[in-house]
Coordinates of C-alpha atoms in Angstrom, one line a residue:
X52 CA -22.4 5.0 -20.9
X53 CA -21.7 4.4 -24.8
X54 CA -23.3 4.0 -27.8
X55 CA -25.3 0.7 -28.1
X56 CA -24.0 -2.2 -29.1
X57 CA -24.9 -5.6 -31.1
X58 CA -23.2 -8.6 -29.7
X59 CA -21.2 -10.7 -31.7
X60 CA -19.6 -12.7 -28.8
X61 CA -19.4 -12.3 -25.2
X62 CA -18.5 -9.4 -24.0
X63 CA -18.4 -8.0 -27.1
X64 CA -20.0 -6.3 -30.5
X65 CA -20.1 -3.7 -32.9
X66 CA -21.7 0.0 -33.1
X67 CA -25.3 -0.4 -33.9
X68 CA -24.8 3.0 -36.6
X69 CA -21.0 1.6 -37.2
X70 CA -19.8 -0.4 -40.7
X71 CA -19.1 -4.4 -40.5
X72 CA -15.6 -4.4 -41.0
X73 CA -15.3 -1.8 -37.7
X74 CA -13.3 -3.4 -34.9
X75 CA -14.8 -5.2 -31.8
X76 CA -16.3 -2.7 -29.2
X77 CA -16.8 -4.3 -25.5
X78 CA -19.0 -3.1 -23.4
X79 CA -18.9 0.0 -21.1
X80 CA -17.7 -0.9 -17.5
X81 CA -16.4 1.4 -14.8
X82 CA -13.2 -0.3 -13.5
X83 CA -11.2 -0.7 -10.2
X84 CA -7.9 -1.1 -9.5
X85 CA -6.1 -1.4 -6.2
X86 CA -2.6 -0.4 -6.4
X87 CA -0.2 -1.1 -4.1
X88 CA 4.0 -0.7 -3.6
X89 CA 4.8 -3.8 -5.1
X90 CA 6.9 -7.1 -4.9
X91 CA 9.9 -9.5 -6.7
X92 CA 9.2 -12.1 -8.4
X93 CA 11.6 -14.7 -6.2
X94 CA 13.8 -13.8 -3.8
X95 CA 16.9 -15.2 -5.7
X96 CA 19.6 -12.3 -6.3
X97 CA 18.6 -11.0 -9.7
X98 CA 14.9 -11.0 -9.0
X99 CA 16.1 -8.9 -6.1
X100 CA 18.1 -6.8 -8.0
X101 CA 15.6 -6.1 -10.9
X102 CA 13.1 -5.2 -8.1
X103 CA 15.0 -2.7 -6.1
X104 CA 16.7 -1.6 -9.1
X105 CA 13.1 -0.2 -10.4
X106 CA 12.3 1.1 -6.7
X107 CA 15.6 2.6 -5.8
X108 CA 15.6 4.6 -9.2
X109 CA 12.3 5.9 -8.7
X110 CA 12.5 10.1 -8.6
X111 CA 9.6 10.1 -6.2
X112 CA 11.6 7.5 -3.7
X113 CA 15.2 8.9 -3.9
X114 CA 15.0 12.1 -5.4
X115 CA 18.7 12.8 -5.6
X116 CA 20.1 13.5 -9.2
X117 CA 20.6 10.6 -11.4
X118 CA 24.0 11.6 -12.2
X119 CA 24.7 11.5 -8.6
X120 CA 22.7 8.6 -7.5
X121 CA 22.7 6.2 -9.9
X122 CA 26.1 5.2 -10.2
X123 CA 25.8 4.4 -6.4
X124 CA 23.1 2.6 -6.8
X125 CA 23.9 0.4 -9.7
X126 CA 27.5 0.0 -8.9
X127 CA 27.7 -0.1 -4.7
X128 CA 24.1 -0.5 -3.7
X129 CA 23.1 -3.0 -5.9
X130 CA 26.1 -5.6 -5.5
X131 CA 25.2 -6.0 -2.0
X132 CA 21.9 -5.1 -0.8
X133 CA 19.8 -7.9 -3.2
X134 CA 21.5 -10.5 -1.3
X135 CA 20.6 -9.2 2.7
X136 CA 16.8 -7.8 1.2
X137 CA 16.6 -11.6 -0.6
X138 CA 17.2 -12.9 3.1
X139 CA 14.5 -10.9 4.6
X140 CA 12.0 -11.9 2.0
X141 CA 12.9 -15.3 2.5
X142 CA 11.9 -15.1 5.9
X143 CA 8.5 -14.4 5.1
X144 CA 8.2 -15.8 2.1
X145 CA 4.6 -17.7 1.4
X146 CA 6.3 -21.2 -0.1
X147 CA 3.1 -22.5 -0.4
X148 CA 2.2 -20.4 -3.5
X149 CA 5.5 -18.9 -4.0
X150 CA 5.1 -15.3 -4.2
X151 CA 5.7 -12.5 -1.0
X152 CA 2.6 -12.5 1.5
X153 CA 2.1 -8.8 -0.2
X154 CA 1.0 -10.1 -3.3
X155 CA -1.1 -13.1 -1.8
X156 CA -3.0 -10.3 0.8
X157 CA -3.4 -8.0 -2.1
X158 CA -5.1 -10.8 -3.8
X159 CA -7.2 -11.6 -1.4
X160 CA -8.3 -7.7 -0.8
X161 CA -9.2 -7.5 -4.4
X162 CA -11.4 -10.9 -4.6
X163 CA -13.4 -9.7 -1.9
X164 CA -13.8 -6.3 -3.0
X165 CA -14.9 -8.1 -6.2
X166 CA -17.6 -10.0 -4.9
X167 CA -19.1 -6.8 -2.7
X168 CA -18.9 -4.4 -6.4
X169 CA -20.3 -7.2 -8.4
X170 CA -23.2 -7.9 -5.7
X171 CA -23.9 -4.4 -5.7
X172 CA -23.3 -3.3 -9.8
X173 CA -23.2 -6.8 -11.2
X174 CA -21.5 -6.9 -14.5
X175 CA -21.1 -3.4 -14.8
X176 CA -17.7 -3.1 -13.0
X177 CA -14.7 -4.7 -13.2
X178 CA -12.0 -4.8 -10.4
X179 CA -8.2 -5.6 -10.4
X180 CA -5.1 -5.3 -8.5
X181 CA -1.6 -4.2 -9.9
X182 CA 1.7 -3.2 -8.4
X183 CA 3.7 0.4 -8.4
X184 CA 6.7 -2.2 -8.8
X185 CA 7.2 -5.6 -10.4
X186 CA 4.1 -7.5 -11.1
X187 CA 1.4 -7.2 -12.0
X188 CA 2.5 -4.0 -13.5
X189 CA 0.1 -0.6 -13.5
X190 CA 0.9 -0.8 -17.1
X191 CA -0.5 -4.0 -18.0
X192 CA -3.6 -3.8 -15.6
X193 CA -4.7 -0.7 -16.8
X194 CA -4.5 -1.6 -20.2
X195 CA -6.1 -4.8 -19.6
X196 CA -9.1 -3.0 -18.0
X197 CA -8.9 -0.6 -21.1
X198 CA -9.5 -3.7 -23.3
X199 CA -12.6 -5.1 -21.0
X200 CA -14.6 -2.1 -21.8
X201 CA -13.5 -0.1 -18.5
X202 CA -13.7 3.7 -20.2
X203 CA -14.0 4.7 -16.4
X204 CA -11.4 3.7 -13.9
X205 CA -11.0 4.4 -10.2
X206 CA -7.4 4.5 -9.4
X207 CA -6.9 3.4 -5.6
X208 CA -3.5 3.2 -4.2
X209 CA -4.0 1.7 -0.8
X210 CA -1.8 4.2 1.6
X211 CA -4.3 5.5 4.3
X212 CA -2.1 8.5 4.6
X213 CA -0.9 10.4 1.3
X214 CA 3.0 10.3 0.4
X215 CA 5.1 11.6 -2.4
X216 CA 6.8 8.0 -2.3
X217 CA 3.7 6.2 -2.3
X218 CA 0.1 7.5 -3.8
X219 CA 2.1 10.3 -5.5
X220 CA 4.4 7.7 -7.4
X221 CA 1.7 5.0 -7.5
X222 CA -0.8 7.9 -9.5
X223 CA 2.6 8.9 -11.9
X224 CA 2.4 5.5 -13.0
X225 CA -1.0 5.3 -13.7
X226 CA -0.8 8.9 -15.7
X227 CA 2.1 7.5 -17.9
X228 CA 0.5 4.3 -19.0
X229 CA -2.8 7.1 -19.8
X230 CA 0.3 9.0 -21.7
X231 CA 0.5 5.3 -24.2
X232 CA -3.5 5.0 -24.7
X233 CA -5.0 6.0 -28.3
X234 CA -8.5 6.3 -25.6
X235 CA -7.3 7.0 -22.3
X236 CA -10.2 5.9 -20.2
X237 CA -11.6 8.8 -17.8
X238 CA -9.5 8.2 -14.0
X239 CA -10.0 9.0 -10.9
X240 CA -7.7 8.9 -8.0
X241 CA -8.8 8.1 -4.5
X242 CA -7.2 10.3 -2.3
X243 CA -6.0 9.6 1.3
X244 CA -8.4 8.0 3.7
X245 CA -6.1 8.2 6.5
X246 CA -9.2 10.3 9.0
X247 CA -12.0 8.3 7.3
X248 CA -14.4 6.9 10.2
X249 CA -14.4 3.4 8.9
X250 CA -11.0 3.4 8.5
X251 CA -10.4 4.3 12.2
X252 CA -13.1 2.3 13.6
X253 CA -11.5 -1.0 11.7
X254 CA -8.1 -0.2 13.1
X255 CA -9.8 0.1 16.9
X256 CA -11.4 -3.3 16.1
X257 CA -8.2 -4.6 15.7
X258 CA -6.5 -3.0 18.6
X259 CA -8.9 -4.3 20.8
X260 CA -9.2 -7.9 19.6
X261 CA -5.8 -8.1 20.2
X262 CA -6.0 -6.8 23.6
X263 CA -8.6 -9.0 24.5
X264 CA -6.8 -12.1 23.9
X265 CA -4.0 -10.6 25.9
X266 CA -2.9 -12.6 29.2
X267 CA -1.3 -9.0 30.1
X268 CA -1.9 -5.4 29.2
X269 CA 0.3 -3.7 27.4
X270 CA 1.5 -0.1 29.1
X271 CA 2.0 1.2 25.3
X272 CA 0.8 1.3 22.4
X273 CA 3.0 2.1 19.3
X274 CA 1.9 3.2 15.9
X275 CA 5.1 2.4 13.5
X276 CA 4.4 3.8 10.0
X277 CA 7.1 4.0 7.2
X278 CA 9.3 6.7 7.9
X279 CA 10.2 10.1 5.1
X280 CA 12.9 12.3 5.2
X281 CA 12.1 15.6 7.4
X282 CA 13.2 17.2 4.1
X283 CA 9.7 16.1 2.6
X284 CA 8.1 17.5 5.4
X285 CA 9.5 20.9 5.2
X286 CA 8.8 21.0 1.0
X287 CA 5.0 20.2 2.0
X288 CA 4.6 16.6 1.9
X289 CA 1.2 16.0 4.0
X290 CA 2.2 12.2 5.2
X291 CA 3.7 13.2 9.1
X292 CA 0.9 15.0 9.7
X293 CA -1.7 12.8 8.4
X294 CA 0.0 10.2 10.6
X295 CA -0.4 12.1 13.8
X296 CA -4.2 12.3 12.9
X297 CA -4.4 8.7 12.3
X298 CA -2.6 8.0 15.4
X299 CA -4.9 10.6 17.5
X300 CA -8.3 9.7 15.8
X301 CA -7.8 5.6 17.1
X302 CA -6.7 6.9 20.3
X303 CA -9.6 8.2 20.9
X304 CA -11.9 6.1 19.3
X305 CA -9.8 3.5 21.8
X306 CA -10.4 5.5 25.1
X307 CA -6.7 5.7 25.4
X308 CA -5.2 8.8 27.2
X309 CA -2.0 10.6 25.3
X310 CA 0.6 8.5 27.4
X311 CA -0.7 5.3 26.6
X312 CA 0.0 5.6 22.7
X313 CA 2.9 7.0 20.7
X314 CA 3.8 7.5 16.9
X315 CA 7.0 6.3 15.7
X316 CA 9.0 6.0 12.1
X317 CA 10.7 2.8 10.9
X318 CA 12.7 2.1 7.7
X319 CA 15.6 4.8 8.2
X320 CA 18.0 4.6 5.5
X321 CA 21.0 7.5 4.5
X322 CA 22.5 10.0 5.4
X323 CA 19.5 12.4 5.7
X324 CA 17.7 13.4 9.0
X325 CA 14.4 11.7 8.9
X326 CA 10.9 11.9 10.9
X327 CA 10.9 10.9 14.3
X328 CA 11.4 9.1 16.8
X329 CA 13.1 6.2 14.8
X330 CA 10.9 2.9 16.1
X331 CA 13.8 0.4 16.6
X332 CA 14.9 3.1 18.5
X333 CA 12.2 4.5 20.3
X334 CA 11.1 0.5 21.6
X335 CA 14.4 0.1 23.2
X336 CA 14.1 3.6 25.3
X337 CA 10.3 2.2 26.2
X338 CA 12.1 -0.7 27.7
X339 CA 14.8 0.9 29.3
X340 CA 11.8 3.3 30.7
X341 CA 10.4 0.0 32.3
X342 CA 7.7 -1.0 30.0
X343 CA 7.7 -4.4 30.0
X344 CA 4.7 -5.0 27.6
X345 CA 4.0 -2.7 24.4
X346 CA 1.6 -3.6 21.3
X347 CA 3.0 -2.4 17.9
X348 CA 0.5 -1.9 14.7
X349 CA 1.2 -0.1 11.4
X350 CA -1.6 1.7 10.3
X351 CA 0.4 2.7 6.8
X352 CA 0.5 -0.5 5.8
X353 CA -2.6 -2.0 4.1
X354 CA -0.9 -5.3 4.1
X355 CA 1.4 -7.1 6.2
X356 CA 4.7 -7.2 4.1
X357 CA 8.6 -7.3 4.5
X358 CA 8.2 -3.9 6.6
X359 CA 6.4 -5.7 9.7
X360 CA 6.4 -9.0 9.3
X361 CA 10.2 -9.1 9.1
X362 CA 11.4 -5.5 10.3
X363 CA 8.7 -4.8 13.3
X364 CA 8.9 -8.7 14.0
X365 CA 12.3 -9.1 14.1
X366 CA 14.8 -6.4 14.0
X367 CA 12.3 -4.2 15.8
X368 CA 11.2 -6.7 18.4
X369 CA 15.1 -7.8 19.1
X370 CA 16.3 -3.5 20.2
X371 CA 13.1 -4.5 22.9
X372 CA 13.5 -7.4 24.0
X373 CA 17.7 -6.5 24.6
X374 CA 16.9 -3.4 26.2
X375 CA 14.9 -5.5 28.8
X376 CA 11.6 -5.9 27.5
X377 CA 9.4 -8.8 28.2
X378 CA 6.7 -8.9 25.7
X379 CA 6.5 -7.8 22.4
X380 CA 2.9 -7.8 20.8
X381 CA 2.8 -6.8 16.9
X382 CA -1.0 -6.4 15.7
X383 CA -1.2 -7.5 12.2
X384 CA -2.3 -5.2 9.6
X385 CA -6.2 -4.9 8.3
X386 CA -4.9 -7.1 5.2
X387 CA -8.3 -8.7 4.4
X388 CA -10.3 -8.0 7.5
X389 CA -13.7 -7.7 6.5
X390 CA -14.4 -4.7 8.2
X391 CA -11.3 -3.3 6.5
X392 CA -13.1 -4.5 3.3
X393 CA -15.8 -2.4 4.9
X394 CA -13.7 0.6 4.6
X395 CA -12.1 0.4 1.3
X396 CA -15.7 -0.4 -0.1
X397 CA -17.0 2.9 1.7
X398 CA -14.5 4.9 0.0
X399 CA -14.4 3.2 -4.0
X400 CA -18.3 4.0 -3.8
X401 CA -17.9 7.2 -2.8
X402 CA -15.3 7.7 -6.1
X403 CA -18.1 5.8 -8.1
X404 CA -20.5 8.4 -7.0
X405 CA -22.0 9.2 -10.5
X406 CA -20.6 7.1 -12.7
X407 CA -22.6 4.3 -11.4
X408 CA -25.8 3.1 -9.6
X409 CA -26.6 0.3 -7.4
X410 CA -29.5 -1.8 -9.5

């Protein structure tokens, strides 16, 4: 991949052809990064703040002008909403090593993807994980990898289905840390997985443990994902669609017919009209319809964070239950499933596809 090298430490040397005084080169690697949306630090008003702060301002998530939005945001918004948001998070936070269950699935995505790289390309790849927002930053990661020796790097945000307020912002990153480097390393992006057949086949394996270890069946099956303005559907954002497919494509790899499964949109917020149905919405009208039992998954979500495991577990499970529902079944997301693992590691290899080689 580079010129040779003589080792004066680990991990490191110099040019064979280059002077003694030349700095330290470390060895070629290819690198992999997992990106995904991100976390606070704490859930104490000013981590809260810095947080949303960096997410509300992004142009790809509110893409109102600055001049417009920002004083709303930094003035209105931003008094209030650290404190209810802090709440939520403390709901799920993980106590026991202090950081949102997010950054603690993320984790444990990346250690496994680690040790399934490293079995198949040993030393010569290096994996990592970093956030869109808060930490660990794409910034610092990337750079990090830069110094390991990584002069190739697979970029991988983990949305299944492409968005302009997900991969598109999660990639923008990436570019502007490139936009810093003396030697950028060569990138690539993975783009959206959201039809790929392990993909879909991991999501039916979880869909049908859980209703195997049900004492009932449920009469529906709701796919929730993260909800867009229409707006961004109409300017040729690809994410409602991709969703449809996603919901359609585990359908059938399920056996389900078309009345046993819907798609829904959580996560509603201003004044715009949005995708539909809303979820905490839709749930209610499936109760008042006489469904007593419905299972809820969110195949957006590569890791159970404060969009199910407080919003689809609470908020969203509540508008059921009060609209006369009896049982409310949420099906966790693949977080570190190993057949999830499965999936990932299908498509990073396929993004390594001549840049390495198994040994």
């Amino acid at each position: 991949m580079a010129d040779s090298v003589v080792k004066d430490q680990p991990g490191e040397g110099r040019l064979t052809h280059a002077p003694s005084s030349h700095p330290a080169v470390p060895r070629a690697k290819v690198g992999v990064v997992l990106a995904n949306l991100g976390t606070p630090d704490a859930t104490d008003y000013w981590s809260m703040r810095r947080y949303l702060s960096e997410f509300l301002s992004d142009k790809r998530v509110v893409d109102y002008a600055g001049w417009k939005w920002q004083p709303l945001l930094q003035l209105i918004i931003l008094t209030k909403r650290p404190f209810s948001s802090g709440h939520a998070y403390k709901s799920i936070w993980n106590n026991e090593k202090n950081e949102s269950p997010l950054l603690t699935i993320t984790r444990a995505q990346t250690e496994k993807m680690t040790e399934r790289l490293k079995a198949l390309y040993g030393d010569d790849v290096e994996v990592d994980f970093c956030m869109r927002y808060g930490n660990p930053s794409t910034d610092s990661v990337l750079k990090r990898m830069k110094e390991k020796g990584c002069e190739r790097i697979v970029f991988f945000p983990l949305y299944p289905q492409y968005g302009s307020p997900t991969t598109a912002t999660a990639n923008d990153q990436a570019f502007r840390t490139l936009m810093k480097m003396k030697w950028q390393p060569y990138i690539r992006t993975v783009p959206a997985y959201f039809e790929h057949p392990a993909y879909i086949q991991a999501l039916a394996n979880s869909v049908q443990e859980a209703y195997d270890g049900f004492e009932s069946r449920p009469t529906k099956l709701v796919a929730s994902y993260h909800g867009v303005p229409e707006r961004y559907l109409m300017e040729g954002d690809p994410y409602h669609c991709q969703c449809q497919k996603t919901t359609r494509l585990l359908r059938e790899k399920l056996g389900l017919s078309k009345e046993e499964v819907d798609t829904a949109f959580q996560s509603q917020f201003g004044p715009e009209k949005w995708v539909g149905p809303q979820t905490v919405e839709h749930v209610a009208e499936l109760a008042k319809q006489g469904h007593k039992h419905i299972a809820i998954l969110s195949p957006a979500f590569s890791s159970d964070c404060v969009e199910t495991l407080e919003e689809i577990k609470e908020e969203i499970h509540d508008s059921f239950m009060e609209a006369g529902g009896e049982t409310f079944s949420y099906i966790p997301c693949l977080n570190d499933r190993d057949d999830h693992i499965d999936a990932l590691l299908a498509v990073v290899n396929n993004e390594l596809s001549g840049w390495l080689s198994t040994p």
